[in-house]
CSV table of C-alpha atoms and ligand atoms in Angstrom, one decimal:
chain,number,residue,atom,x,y,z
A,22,UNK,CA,0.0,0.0,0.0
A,23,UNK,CA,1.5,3.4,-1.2
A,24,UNK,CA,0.4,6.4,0.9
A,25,UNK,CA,1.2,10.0,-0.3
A,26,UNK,CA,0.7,13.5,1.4
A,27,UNK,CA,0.0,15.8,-1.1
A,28,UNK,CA,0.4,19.9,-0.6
A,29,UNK,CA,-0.9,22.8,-3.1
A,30,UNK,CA,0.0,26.5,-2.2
A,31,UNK,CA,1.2,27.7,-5.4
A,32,UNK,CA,-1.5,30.6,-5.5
A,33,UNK,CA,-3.7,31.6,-3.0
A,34,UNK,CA,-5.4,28.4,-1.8
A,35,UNK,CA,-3.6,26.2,0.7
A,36,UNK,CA,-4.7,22.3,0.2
A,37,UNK,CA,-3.3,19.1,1.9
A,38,UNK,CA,-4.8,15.7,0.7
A,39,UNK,CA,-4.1,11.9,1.3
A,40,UNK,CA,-4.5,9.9,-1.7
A,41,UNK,CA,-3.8,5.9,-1.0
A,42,UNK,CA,-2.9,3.6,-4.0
A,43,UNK,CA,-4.6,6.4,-6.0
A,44,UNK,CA,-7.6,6.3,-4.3
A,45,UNK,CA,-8.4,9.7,-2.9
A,46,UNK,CA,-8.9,9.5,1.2
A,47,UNK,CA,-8.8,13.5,1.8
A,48,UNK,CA,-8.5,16.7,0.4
A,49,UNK,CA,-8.7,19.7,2.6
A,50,UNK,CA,-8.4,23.3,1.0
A,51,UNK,CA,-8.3,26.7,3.2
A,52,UNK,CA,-9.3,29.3,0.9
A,53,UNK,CA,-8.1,32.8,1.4
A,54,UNK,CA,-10.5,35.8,1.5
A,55,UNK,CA,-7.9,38.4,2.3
A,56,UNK,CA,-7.5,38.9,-1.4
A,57,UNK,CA,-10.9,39.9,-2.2
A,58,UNK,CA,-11.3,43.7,-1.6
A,59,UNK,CA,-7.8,43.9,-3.6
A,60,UNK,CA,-9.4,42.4,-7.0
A,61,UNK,CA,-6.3,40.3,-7.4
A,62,UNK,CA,-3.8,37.6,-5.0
A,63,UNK,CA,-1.9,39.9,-3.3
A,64,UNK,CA,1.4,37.9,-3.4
A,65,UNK,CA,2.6,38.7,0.3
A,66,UNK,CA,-0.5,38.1,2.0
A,67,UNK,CA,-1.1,35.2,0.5
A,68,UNK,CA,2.6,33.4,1.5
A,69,UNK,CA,2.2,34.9,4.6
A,70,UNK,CA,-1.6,32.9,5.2
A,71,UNK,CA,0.1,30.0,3.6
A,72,UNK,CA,2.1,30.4,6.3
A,73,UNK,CA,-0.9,30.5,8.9
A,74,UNK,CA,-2.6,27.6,7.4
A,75,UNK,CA,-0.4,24.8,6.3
A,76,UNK,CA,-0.5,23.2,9.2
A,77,UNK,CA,-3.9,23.0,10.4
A,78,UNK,CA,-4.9,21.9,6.5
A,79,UNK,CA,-2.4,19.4,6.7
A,80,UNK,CA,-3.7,18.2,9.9
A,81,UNK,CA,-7.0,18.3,9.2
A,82,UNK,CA,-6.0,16.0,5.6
A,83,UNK,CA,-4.5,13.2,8.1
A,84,UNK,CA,-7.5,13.1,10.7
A,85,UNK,CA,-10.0,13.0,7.6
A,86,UNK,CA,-8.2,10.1,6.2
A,87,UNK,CA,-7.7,8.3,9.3
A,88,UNK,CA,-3.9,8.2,9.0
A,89,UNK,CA,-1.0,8.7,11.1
A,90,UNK,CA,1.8,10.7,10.1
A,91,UNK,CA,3.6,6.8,10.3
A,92,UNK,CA,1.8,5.8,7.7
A,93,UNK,CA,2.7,7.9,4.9
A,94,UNK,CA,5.3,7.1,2.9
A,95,UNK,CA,6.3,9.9,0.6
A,96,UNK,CA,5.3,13.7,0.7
A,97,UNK,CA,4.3,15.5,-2.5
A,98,UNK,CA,4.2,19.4,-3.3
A,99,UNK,CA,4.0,21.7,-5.9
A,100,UNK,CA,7.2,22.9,-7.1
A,101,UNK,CA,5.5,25.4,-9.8
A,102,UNK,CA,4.7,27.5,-11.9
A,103,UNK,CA,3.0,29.6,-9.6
A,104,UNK,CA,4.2,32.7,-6.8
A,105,UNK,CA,7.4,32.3,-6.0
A,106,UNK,CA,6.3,33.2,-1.9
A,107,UNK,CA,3.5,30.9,-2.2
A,108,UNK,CA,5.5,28.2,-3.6
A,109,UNK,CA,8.3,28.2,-0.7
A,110,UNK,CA,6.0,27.8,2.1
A,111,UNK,CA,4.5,24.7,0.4
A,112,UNK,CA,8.5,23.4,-0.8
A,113,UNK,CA,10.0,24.1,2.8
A,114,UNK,CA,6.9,22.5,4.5
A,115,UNK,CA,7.1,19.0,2.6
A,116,UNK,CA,11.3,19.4,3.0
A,117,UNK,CA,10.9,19.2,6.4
A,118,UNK,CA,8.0,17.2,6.3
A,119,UNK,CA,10.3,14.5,4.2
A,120,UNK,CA,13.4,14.8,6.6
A,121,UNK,CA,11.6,14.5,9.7
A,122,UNK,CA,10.0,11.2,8.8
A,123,UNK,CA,12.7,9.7,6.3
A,124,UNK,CA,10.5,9.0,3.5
A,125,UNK,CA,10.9,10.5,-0.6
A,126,UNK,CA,10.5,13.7,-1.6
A,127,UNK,CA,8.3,14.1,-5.0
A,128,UNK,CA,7.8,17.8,-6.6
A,129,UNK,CA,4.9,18.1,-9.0
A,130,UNK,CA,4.4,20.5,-12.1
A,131,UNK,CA,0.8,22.5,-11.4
A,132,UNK,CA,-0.5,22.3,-14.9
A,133,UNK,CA,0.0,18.4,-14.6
A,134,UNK,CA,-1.4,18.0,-11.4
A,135,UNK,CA,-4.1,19.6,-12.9
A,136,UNK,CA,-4.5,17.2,-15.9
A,137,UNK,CA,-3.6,14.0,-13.6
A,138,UNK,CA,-7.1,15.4,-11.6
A,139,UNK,CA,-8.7,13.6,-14.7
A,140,UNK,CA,-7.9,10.9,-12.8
A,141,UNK,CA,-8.7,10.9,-9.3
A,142,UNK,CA,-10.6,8.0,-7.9
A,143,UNK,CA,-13.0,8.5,-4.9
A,144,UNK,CA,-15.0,5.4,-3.0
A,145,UNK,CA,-18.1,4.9,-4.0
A,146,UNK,CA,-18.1,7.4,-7.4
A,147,UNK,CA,-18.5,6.2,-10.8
A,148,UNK,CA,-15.5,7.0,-12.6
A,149,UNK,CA,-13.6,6.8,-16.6
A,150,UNK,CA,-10.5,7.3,-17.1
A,151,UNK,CA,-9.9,9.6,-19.6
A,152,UNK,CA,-8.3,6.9,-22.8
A,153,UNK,CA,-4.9,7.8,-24.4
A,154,UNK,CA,-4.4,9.6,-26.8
A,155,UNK,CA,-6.8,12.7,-24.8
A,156,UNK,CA,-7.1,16.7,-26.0
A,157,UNK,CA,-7.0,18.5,-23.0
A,158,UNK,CA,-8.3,22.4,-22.8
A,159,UNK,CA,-6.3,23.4,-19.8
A,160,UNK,CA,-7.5,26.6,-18.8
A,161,UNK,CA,-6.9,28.3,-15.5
A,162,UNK,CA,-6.3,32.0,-14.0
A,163,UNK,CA,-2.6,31.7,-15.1
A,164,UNK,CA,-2.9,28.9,-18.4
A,165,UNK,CA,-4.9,28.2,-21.3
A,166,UNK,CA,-3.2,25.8,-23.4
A,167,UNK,CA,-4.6,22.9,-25.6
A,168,UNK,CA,-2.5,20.0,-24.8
A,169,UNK,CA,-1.8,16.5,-26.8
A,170,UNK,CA,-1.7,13.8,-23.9
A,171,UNK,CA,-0.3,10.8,-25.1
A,172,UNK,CA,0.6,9.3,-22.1
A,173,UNK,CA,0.4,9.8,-18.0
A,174,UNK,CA,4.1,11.6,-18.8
A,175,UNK,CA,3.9,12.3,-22.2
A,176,UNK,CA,2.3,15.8,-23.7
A,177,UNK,CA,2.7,18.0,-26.4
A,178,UNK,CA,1.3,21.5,-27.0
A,179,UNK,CA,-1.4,22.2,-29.4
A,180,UNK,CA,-1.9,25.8,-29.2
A,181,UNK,CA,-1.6,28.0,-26.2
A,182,UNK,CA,-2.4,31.7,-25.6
A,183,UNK,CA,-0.4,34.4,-26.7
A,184,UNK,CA,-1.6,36.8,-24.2
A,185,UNK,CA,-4.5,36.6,-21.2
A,186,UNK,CA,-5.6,33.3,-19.6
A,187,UNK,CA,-9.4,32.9,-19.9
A,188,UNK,CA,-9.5,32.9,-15.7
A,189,UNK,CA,-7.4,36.3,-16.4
A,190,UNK,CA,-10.7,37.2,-19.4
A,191,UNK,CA,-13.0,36.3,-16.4
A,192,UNK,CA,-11.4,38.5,-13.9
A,193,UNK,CA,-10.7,40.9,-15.2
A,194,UNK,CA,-14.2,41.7,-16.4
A,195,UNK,CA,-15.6,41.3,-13.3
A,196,UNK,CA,-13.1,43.5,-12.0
A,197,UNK,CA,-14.1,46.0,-14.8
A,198,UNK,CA,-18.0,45.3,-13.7
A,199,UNK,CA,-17.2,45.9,-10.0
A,200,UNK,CA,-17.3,42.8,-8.7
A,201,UNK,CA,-15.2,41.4,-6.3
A,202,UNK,CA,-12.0,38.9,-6.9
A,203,UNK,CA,-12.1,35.6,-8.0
A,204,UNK,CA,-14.7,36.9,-10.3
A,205,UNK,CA,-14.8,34.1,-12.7
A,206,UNK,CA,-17.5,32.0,-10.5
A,207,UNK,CA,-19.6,35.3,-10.3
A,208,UNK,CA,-19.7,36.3,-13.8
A,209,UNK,CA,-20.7,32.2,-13.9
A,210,UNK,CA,-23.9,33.0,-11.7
A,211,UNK,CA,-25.2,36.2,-13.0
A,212,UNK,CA,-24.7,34.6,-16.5
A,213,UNK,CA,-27.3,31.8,-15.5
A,214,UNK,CA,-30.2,34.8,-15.2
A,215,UNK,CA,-28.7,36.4,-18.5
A,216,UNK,CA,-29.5,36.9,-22.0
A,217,UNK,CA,-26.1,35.0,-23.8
A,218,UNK,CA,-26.9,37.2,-26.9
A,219,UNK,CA,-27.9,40.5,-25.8
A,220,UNK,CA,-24.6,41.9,-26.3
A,221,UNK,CA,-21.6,40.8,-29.1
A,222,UNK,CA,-18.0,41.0,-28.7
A,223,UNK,CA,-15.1,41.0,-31.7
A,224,UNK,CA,-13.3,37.8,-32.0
A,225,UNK,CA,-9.4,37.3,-31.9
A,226,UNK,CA,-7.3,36.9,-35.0
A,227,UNK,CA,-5.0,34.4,-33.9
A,228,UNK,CA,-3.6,30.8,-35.1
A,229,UNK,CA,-6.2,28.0,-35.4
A,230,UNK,CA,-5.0,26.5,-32.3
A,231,UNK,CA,-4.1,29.8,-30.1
A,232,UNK,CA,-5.6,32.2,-28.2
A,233,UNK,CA,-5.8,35.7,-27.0
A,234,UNK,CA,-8.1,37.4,-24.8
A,235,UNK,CA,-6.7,40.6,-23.9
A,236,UNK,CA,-8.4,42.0,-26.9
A,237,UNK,CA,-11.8,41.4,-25.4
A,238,UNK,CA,-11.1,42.7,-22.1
A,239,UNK,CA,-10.4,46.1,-24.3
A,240,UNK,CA,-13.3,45.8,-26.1
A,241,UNK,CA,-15.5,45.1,-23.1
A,242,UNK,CA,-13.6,48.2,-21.1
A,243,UNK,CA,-14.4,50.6,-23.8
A,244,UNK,CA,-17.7,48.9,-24.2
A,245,UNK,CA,-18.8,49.5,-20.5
A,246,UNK,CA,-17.2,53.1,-20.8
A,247,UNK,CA,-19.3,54.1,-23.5
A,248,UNK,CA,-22.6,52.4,-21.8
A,249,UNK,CA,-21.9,53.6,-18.5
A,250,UNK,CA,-21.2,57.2,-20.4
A,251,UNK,CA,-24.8,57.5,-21.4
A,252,UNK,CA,-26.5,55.8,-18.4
A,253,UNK,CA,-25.0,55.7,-15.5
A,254,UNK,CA,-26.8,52.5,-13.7
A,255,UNK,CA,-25.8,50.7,-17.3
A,256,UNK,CA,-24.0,47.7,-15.6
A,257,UNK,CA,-26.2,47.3,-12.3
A,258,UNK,CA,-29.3,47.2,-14.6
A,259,UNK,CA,-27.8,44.4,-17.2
A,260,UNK,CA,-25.1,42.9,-15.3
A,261,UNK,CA,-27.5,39.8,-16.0
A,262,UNK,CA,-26.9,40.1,-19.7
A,263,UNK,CA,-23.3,41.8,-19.9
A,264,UNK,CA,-21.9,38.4,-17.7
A,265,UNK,CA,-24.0,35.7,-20.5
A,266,UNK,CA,-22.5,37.6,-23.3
A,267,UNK,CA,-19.0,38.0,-22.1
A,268,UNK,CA,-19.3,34.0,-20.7
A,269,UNK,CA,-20.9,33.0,-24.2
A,270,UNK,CA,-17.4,34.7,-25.9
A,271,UNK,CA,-15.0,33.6,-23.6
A,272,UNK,CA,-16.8,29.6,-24.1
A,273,UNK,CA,-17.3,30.3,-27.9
A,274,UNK,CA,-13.5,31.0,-28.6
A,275,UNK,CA,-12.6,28.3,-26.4
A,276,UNK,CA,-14.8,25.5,-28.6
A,277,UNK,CA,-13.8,26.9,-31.5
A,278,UNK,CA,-9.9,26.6,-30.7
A,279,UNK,CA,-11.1,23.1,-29.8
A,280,UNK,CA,-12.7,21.5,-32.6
A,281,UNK,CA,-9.9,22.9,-34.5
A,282,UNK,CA,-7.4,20.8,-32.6
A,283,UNK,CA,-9.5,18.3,-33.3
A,284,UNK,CA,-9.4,18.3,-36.7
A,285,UNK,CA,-5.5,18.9,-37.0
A,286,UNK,CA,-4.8,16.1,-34.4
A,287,UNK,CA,-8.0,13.4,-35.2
A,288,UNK,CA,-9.0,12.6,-31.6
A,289,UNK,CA,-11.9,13.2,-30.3
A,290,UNK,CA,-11.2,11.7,-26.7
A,291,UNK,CA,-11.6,15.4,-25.2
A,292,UNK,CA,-10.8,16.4,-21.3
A,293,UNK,CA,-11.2,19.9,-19.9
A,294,UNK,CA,-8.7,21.1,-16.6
A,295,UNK,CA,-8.2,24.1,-14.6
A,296,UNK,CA,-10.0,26.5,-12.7
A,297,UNK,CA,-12.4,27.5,-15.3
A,298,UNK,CA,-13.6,24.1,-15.9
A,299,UNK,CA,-15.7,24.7,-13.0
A,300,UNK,CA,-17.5,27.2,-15.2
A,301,UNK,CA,-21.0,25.7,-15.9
A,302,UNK,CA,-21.4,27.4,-19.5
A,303,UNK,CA,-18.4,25.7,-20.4
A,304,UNK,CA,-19.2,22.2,-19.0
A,305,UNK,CA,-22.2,21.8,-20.7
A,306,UNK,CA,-21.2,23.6,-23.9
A,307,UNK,CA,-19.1,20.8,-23.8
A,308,UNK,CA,-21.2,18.1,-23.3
A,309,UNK,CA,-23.7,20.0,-26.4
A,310,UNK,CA,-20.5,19.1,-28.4
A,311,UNK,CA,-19.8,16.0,-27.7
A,312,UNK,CA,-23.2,14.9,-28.7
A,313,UNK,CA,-23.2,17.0,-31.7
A,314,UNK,CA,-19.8,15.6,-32.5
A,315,UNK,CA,-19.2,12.1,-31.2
A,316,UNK,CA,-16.6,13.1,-28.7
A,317,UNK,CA,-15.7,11.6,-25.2
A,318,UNK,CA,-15.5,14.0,-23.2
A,319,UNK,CA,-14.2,13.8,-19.4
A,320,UNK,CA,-15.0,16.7,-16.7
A,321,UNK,CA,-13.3,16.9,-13.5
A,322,UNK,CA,-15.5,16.4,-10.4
A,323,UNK,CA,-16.3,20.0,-10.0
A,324,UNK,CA,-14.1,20.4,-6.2
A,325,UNK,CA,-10.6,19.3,-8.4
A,326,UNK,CA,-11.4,21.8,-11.1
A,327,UNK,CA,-9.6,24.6,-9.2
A,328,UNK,CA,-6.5,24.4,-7.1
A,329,UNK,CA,-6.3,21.5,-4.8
A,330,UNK,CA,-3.7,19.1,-2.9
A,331,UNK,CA,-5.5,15.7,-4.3
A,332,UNK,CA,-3.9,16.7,-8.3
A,333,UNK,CA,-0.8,16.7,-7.0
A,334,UNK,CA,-1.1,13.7,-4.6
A,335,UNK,CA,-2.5,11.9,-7.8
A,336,UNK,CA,0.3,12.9,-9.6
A,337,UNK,CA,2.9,12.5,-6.9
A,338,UNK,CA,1.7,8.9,-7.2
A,339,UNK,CA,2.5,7.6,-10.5
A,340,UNK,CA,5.7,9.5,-10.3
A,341,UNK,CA,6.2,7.6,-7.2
A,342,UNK,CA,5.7,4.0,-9.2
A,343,UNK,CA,8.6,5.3,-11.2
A,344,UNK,CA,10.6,6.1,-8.0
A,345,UNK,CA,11.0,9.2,-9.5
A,346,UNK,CA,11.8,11.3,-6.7
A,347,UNK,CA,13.5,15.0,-5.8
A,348,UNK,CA,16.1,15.5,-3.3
A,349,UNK,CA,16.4,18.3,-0.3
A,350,UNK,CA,17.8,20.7,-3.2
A,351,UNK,CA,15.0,20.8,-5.3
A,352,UNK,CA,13.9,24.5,-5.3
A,353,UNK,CA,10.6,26.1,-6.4
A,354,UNK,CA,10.1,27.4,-9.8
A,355,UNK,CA,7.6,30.6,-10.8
A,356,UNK,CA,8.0,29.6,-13.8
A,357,UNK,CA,8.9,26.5,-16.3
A,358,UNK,CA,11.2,27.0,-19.3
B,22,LIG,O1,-6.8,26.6,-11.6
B,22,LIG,P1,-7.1,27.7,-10.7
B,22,LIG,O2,-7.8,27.5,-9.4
B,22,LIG,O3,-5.8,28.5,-10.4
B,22,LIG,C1,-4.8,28.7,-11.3
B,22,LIG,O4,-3.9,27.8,-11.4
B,22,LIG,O5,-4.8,29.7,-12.0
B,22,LIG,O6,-7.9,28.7,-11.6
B,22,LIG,C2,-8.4,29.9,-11.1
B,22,LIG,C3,-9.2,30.6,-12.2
B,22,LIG,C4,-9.6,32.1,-11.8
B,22,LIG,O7,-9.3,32.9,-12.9
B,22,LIG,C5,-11.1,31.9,-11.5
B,22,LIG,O8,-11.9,33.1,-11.8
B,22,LIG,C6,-11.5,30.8,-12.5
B,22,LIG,O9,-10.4,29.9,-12.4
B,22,LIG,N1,-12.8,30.2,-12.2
B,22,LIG,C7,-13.9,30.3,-13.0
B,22,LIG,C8,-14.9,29.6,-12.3
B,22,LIG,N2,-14.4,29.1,-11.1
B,22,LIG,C9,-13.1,29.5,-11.1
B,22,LIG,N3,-14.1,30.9,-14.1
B,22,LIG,C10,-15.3,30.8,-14.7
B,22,LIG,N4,-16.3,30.2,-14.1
B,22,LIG,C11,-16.2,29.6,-12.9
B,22,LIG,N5,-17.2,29.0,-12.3
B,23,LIG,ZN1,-4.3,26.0,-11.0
């Protein structure tokens, strides 16, 4: 029996999980709310609650798994890409962690962590497997990437964005709109009560496979300027419709980018990752499609969709049946060459 603690604190949410044999025991996240009034992660005060709540999460992950800190028998974190500050609490934490008890040290790659959440199993939930070959649509608030999965190790990149993220689209038109940071799940609920076509937005010009999104955060700046120019209560009276339409964009470019990499690459095995894959547009766009064009398609359970400990522990495990583990100078890593 392999047991791995797993630990995420590459952004602002701290997570600790237990994931046994690949079966998922735990996965306790402590979300921070200090960022909110700032409409962005405030880099310094989220490393410092890292700080303040690694251990408790980490505690709480053991006593909701009913293990003992004897019974694990290698500690996983996320080496990067994420905030440096964030990062180190999570790196120094699972270093000690490692030394402490004697047992391996594995570091995990975010963005493959959150692929690999594809493929958490829980007790007592149907689950598939997503089937090599797999199209992934990896899009968080830092990534948006197409990626060729070929196997659990093996990826190549399809397309990527040149510019924004489609979390960053999300954000940073609700911060636009006035709402409050992460506004991507906000912009998801108002949207439910709105009118997807009310307003239209201008589409990129960019490769078949790529994206770019900072073009429509300009357009809906200038958009809400103008509005707000002639009526002043413009946003609070269609906030309803404004968050459908920009959701319907962001979603629309996203399928689009998708069934093209479906026709350069052939497969139609389709998995979506990330943050946004929480979005509920999205998830049942994506279902439309698959119907519409005989895809598989696999969505995360929506609690691994953003960041959490149990991708990493999943990952952490298959890297652990290759005994591929890091040693005490493994270092964190903003960002990946
Ligand atoms: O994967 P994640 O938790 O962190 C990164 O690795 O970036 O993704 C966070 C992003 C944020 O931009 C957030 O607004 C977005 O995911 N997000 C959503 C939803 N829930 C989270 N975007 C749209 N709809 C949602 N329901
Ligand atoms: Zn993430």
């Amino acid at each position: 029996m392999i047991t791995i603690l797993a630990i995420e604190s590459s952004c602002d949410d701290t997570s600790a999980a237990v994931i046994q044999d690949g079966w998922l025991l735990s996965n306790v996240t402590a979300n921070q709310d200090v960022h909110k009034k700032y409409g962005g992660v405030v880099p310094e005060l989220a490393s410092r609650a890292h700080q303040a709540n690694i251990v408790p999460v980490v505690d709480a992950a053991l006593k909701d798994a009913l293990v003992n800190i004897s019974d694990i028998d290698a500690i996983a974190f996320t080496r990067g890409p994420g905030l440096l500050g964030s990062l180190l609490v999570g790196v120094s934490f699972a270093k000690g962690f490692a030394l402490a008890n004697n047992i391996p040290l594995i570091d995990v790659n975010h963005l493959h962590g959150h692929i690999a959440a594809l493929f958490l199993k829980e007790k007592n939930i149907q689950h598939n497997d997503p089937q090599f070959p797999f199209l992934t649509l990896l899009v968080s608030g830092g990534h948006t990437q197409i990626i060729k999965v070929t196997h659990f190790f093996e990826k190549e990149l399809i397309g990527e964005t040149i510019d924004d993220a489609a979390g960053e689209a999300f954000d940073k038109t609700a911060k636009i709109l006035g709402l409050p940071y992460p506004g991507g799940p906000l912009i998801d609920k108002y949207a439910e009560e709105g009118d997807p076509n009310k307003y239209s937005f201008s589409r990129p010009k960019v490769g078949d496979t790529d994206f770019s999104f900072s073009g429509l955060k300009t357009a809906i700046l200038y958009f809400i300027r103008d509005e707000v120019k002639k009526n002043p209560s413009f946003v609070k009276e269609n906030l309803c419709d404004i968050c459908a339409s920009v959701q319907f964009t962001i979603i629309d470019i996203l399928i689009e980018k998708l069934k093209n990499a479906v026709s350069v690459t052939g497969i139609k095995e389709i998995a979506v990752a990330g943050g946004v894959s929480a979005n509920s547009g999205l998830r049942n766009r994506l279902r439309a499609e698959a119907d519409k064009n005989a895809w598989v398609v696999h969505i995360p359970d929506f609690k691994f969709t953003t960041d959490n400990a149990a991708m990493i522990g999943i990952t952490a495990y298959y890297k652990y049946l290759k005994k591929d583990f890091s040693g005490q100078d493994v270092t964190a890593e903003a960002r990946f060459k």
